[in-house]
Coordinates of C-alpha atoms in Angstrom, one line a residue:
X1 CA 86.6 86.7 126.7
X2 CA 89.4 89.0 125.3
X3 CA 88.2 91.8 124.0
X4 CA 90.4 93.9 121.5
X5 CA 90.7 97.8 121.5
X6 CA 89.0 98.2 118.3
X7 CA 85.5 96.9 119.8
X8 CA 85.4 100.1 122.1
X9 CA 85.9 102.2 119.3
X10 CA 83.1 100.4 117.1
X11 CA 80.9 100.8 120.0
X12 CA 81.4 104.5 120.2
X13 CA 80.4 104.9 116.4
X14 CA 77.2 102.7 117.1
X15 CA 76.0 104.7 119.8
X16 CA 76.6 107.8 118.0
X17 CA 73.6 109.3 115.3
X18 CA 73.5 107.2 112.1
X19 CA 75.8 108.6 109.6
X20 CA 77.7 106.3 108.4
X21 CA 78.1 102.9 107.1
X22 CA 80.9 101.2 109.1
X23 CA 83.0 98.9 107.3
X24 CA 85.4 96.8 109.5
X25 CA 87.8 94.8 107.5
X26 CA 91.2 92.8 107.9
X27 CA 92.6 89.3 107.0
X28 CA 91.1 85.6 108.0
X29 CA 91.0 85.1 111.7
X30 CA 91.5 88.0 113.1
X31 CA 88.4 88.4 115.1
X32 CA 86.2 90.2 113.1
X33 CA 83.2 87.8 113.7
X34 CA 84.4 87.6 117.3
X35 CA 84.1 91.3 117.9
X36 CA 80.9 91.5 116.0
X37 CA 79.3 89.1 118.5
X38 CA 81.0 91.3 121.5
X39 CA 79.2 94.8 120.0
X40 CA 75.8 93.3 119.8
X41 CA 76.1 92.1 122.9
X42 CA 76.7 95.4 124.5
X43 CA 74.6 97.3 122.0
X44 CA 71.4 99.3 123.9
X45 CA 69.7 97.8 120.3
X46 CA 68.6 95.2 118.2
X47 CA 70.7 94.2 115.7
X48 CA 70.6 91.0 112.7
X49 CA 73.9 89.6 111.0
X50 CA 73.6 88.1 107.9
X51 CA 76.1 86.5 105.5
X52 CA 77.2 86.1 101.9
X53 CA 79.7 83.5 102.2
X54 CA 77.2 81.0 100.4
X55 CA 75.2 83.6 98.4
X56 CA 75.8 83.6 94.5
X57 CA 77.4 86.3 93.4
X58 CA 74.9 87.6 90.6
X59 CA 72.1 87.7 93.6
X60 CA 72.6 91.3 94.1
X61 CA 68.6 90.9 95.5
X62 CA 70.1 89.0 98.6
X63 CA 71.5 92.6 99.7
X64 CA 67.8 93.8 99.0
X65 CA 66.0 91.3 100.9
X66 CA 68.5 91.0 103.8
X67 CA 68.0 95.2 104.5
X68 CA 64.1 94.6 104.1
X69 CA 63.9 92.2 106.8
X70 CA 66.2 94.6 108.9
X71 CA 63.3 97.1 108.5
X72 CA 60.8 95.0 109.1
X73 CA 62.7 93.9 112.6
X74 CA 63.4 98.0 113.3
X75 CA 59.8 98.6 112.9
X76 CA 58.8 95.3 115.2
X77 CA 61.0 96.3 117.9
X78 CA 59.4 99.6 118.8
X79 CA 63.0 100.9 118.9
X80 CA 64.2 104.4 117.5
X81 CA 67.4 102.1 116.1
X82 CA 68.5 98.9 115.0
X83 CA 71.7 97.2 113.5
X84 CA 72.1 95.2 110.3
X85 CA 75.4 93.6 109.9
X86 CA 76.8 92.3 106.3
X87 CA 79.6 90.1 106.2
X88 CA 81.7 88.9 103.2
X89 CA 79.6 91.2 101.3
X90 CA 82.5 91.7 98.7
X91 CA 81.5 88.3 97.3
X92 CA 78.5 90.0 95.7
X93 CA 78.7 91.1 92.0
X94 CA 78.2 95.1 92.0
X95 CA 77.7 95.3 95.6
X96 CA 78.4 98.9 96.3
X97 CA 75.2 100.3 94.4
X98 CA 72.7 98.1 95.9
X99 CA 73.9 99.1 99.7
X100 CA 74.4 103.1 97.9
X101 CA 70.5 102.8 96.7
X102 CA 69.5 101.3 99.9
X103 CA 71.4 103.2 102.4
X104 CA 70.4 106.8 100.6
X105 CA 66.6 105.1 101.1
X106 CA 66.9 105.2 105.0
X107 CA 68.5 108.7 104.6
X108 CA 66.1 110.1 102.8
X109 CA 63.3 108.3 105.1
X110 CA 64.7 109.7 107.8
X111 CA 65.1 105.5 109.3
X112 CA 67.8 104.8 111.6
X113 CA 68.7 101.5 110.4
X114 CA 72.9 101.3 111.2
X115 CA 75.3 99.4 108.8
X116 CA 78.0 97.3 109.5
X117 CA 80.3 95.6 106.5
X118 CA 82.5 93.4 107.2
X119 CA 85.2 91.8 104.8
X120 CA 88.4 89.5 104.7
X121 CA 90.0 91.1 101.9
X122 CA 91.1 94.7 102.2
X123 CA 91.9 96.0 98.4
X124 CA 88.3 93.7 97.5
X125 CA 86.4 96.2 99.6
X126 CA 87.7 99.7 99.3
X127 CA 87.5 98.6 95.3
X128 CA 83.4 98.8 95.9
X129 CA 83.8 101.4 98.7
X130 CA 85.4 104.1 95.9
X131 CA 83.2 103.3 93.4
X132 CA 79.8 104.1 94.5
X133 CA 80.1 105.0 98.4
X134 CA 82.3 107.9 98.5
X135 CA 81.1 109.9 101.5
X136 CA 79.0 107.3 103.2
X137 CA 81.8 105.4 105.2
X138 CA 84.7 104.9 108.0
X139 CA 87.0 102.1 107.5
X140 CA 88.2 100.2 110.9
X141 CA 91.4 98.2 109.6
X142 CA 91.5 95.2 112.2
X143 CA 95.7 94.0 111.8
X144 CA 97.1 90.9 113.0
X145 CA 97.0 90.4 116.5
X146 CA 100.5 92.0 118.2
X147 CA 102.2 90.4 120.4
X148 CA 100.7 92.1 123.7
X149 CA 97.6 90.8 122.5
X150 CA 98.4 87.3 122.1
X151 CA 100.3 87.6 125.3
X152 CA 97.3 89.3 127.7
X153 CA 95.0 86.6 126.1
X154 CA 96.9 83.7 126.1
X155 CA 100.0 84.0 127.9
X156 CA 102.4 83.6 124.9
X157 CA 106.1 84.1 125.4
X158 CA 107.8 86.5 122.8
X159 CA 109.8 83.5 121.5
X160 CA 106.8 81.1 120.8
X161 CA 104.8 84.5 119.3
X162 CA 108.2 85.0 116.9
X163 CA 107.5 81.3 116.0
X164 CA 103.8 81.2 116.2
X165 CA 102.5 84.7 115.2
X166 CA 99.5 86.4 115.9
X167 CA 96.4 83.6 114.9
X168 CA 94.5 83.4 118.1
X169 CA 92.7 80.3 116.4
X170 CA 95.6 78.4 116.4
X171 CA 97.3 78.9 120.0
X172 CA 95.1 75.5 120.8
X173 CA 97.3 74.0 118.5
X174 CA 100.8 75.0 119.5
X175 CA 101.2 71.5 121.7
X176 CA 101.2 69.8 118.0
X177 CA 102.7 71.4 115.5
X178 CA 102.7 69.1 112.9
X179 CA 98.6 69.9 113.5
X180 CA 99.5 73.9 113.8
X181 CA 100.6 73.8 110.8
X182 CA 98.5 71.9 108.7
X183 CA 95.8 74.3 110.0
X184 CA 97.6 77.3 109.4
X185 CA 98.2 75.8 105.8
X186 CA 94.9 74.2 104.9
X187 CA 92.7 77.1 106.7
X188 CA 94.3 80.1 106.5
X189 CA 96.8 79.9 103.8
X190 CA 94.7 77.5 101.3
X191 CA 91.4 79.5 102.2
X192 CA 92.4 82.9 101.7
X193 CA 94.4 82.5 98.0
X194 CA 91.6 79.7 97.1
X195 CA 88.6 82.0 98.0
X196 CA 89.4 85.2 98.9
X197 CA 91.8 85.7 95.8
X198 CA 91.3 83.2 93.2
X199 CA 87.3 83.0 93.6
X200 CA 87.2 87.3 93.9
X201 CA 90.4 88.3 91.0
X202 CA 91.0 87.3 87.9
X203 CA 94.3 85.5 88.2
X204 CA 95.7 83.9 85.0
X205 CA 98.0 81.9 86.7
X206 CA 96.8 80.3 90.3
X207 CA 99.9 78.1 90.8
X208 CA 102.1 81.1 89.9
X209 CA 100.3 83.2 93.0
X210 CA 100.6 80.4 95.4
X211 CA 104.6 80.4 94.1
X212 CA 105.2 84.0 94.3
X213 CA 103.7 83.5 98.0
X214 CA 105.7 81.0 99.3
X215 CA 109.0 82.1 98.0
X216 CA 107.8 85.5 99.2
X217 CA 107.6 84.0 102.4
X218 CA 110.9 81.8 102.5
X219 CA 112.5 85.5 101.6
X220 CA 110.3 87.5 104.8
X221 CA 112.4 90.2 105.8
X222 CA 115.2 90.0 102.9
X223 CA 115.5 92.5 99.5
X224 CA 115.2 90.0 96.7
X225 CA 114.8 91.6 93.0
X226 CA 111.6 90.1 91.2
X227 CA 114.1 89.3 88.5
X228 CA 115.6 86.6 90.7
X229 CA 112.2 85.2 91.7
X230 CA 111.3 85.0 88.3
X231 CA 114.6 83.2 87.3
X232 CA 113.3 80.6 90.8
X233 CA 109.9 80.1 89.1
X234 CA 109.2 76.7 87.2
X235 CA 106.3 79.2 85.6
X236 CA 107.7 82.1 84.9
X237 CA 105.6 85.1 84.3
X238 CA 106.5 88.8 83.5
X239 CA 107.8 91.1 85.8
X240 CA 104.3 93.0 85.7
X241 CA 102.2 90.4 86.6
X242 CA 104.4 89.2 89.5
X243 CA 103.7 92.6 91.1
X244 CA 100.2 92.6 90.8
X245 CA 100.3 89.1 92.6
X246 CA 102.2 90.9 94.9
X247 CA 99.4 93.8 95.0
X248 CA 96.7 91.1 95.8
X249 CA 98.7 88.7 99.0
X250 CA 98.9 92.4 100.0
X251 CA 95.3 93.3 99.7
X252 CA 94.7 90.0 101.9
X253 CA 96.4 90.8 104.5
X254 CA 99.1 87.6 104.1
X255 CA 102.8 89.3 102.3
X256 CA 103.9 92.7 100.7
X257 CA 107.0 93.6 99.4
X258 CA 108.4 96.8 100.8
X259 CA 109.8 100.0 98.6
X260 CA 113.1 101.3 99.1
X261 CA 112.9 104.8 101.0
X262 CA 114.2 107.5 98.7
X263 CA 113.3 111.1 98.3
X264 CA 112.3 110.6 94.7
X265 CA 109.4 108.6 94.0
X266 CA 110.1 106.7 90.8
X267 CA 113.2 105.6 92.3
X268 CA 110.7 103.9 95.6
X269 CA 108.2 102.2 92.8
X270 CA 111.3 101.2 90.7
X271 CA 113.3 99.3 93.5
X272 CA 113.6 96.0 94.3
X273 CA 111.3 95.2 96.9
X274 CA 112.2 93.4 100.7
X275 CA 109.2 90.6 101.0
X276 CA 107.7 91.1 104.5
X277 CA 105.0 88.9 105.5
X278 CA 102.2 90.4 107.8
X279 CA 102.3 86.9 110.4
X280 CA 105.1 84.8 111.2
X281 CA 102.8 82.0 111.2
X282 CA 103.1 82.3 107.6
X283 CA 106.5 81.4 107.2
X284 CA 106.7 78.4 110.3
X285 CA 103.9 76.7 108.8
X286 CA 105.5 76.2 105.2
X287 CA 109.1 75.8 107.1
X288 CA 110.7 72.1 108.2
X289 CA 112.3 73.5 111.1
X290 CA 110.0 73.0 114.0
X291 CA 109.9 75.1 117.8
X292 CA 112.0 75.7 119.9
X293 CA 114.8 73.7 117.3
X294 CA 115.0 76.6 115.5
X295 CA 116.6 78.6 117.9
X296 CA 119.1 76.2 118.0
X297 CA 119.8 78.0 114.2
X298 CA 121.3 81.5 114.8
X299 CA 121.0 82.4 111.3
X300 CA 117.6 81.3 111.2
X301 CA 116.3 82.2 114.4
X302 CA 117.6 86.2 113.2
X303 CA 115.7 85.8 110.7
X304 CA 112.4 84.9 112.3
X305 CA 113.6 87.8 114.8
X306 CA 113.8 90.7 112.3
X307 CA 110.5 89.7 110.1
X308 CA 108.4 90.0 113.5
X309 CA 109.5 93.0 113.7
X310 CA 108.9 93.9 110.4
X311 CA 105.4 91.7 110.2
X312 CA 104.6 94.3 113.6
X313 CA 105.6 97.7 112.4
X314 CA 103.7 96.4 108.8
X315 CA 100.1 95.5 110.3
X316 CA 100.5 99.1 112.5
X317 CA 101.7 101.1 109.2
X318 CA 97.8 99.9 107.3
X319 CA 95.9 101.0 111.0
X320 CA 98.0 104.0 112.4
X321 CA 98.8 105.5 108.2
X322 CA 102.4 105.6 108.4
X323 CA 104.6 104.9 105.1
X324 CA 107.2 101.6 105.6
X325 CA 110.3 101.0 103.9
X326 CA 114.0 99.6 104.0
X327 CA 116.8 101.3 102.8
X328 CA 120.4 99.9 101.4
X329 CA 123.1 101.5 99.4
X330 CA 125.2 99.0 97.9
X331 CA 126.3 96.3 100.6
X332 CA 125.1 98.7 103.2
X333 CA 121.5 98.5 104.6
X334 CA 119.0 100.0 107.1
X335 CA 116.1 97.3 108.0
X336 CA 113.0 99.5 108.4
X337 CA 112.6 103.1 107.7
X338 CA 109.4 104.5 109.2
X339 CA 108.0 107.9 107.6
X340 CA 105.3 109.9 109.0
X341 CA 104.2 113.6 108.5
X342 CA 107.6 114.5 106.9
X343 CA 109.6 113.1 109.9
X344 CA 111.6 109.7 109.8
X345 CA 113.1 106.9 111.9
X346 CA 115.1 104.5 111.1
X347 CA 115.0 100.7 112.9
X348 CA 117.8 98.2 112.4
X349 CA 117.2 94.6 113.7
X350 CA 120.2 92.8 115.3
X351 CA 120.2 89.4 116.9
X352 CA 123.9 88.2 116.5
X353 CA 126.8 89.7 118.8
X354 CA 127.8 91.8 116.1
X355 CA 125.5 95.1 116.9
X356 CA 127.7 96.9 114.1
X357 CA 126.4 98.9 111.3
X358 CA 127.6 100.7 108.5
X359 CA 123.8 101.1 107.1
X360 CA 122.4 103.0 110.2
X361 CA 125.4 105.5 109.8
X362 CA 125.5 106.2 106.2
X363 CA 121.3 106.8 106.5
X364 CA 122.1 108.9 109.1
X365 CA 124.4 111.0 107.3
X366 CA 122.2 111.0 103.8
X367 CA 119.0 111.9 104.7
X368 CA 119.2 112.8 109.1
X369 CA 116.2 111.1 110.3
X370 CA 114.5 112.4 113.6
X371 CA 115.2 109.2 115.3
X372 CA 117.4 106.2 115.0
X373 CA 116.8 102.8 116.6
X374 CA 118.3 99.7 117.2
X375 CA 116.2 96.2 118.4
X376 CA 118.2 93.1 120.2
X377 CA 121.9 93.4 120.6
X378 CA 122.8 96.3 122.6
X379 CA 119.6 98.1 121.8
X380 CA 115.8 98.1 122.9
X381 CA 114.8 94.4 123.7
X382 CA 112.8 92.6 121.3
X383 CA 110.4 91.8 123.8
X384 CA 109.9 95.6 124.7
X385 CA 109.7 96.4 121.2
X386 CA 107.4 93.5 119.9
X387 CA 105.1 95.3 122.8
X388 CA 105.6 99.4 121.8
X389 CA 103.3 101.3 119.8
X390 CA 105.3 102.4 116.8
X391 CA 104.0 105.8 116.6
X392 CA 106.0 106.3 120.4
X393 CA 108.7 106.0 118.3
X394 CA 108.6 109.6 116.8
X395 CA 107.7 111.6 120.1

């Protein structure tokens, strides 16, 4: 079975002296579970996984009972440490204090009973996390799966991982699409803004989310003001609330829109944002075009192009902590602009013969980034970049 970098680093925590609680989080069907099941299995201890999926969420004495029994099973085994594993914990009203209260027990006890929490929904978690459990965790963010990934464990070609994205669930699919996409519709899509959103958040205005997402999506990769998707909206809602949708698909891991790059903040959190969606799956699954007829479509096939790039340097901005943006100054635009510790590069995405751009030159001339990058036509390969680690971009 594949096994993905982040399980070696979990391990390492495990098998270090408890200390803290370990909370592993990302979007739906990523592997989470899947490396879960991988660490106990190459853990020197015992371990119990237990989940809140079906557990109301006023039965804060689920979290209770669940850690006694880990006790109980620490004690049995005659071992010096064990494992108890939570998943979907966010689901539980007030969760935070009940695993603060328990974990500060076994501190104080001097009991080596090791945490793991897992959880689909990033902005849900660290909500709980800062609110009662400052000091007591690590965060692993586990992203969308990148291209090499999907391509070492399943042998996908860059074009059908533009198409397909990163869903290792669904590659069994990829023979049918009509299939591929009615599963990447009904349990990914459906699930998350049904459950993980709607069930979690108080949203107002459900069928205005699940708009805001799909036009989000038709728009992956373009700078769209919300004032325009408002005006597209049969249910039109203020400005404000549109962003805080936009604050929650982030949270779970399924669309964002991106800030212009500025040197003065209010002008970044005032700008009219360029949707990116963290999966291209996101955006073939709602789409009539179907593979490899799309690439057929220049204009479309660019555009599923430069939103895998984006959808990859995204998911590595949230694990490696590096600020994304765009940039544009009137009809003149940069596609990506990656900042990190004060330095910048700039990325422009070109899949037409035209390799042109007045964008890259005018950034260049404005602000004088450290490095400045072009991907497809006459510059670094898609293929090569769809498989580079973005933070090699700044050495």
């Amino acid at each position: 079975m594949f096994e993905r970098s982040y399980l070696q680093e979990l391990k390492r925590r495990m098998c270090e002296p408890r200390g803290f609680i370990q909370v592993v989080t990302g979007p739906r069907q990523v592997g989470k579970t899947t490396l879960i099941g991988q660490l106990i299995n190459q853990l020197p201890f015992g371990s119990m996984f237990v989940s809140a999926d079906d557990v109301p969420a006023a039965d804060r004495s689920w979290i209770r009972n669940s850690w006694s029994e880990a006790r109980l099973k620490l004690a049995a085994s005659g071992g010096n440490e064990f494992l108890l594993v939570i998943d979907e914990i966010h689901k539980i009203d007030n969760w935070s204090e009940t695993v603060k209260k328990e974990w500060d027990a076994d501190s104080f006890e001097g009991r080596a009973l090791k945490v793991i929490i897992l959880g689909s929904s990033r902005l849900l978690i660290q909500e709980g996390l800062t609110e009662s459990l400052a000091g007591r965790f690590e965060i692993l963010y586990l992203p969308h799966w990148t291209f090499s990934e999907m391509k070492e464990a399943f042998g996908m070609t860059v074009d059908q991982y533009i198409w397909y994205g990163g869903y290792p669930g669904s590659v069994r699919l990829m023979d049918d699409e009509q299939r591929w996409k009615a599963y990447i519709k009904d349990s990914l899509i459906e699930t998350t803004l049904s459950r993980d959103i709607l069930m979690l958040k108080r949203v107002d205005k459900p069928a205005l989310l699940k708009r805001v997402f799909e036009i989000g999506c038709f728009y992956s990769s373009r700078i769209v003001s919300l004032n325009k998707i408002q005006g597209e909206l049969q249910e039109r809602g203020n400005l404000t609330t549109l962003a805080n949708y936009l604050v929650l698909l982030e949270g779970a891991g399924l669309l964002t829109g991106l800030e212009k790059y500025s040197g003065n903040i209010i002008r970044k959190r005032s700008s009219k944002p360029k949707f990116q969606v963290f999966n291209n799956a996101l955006i073939s699954a709602q789409s009539n075009l179907h593979f490899p007829g799309i690439m057929a479509d220049h204009k479309a096939w660019g555009h599923m192009v430069e939103s895998a790039v984006g959808a990859h340097l995204l998911n590595a901005s949230f694990e490696k902590r590096f600020h994304l943006y765009y940039w544009n100054d009137s009809y003149n635009e940069l596609d990506y602009v990656i900042e990190l510790n004060g330095k910048l590069t700039g990325i422009e995405v070109k899949s037409g013969k035209d390799s042109q751009n007045k964008g890259m030159v005018l950034f260049d001339e404005t602000y004088h980034p450290d490095q400045l990058f072009t991907v497809g036509t006459h510059g670094i390969p898609v293929e090569e970049f769809l498989s580079t680690d973005p933070l090699k971009l700044f050495l």
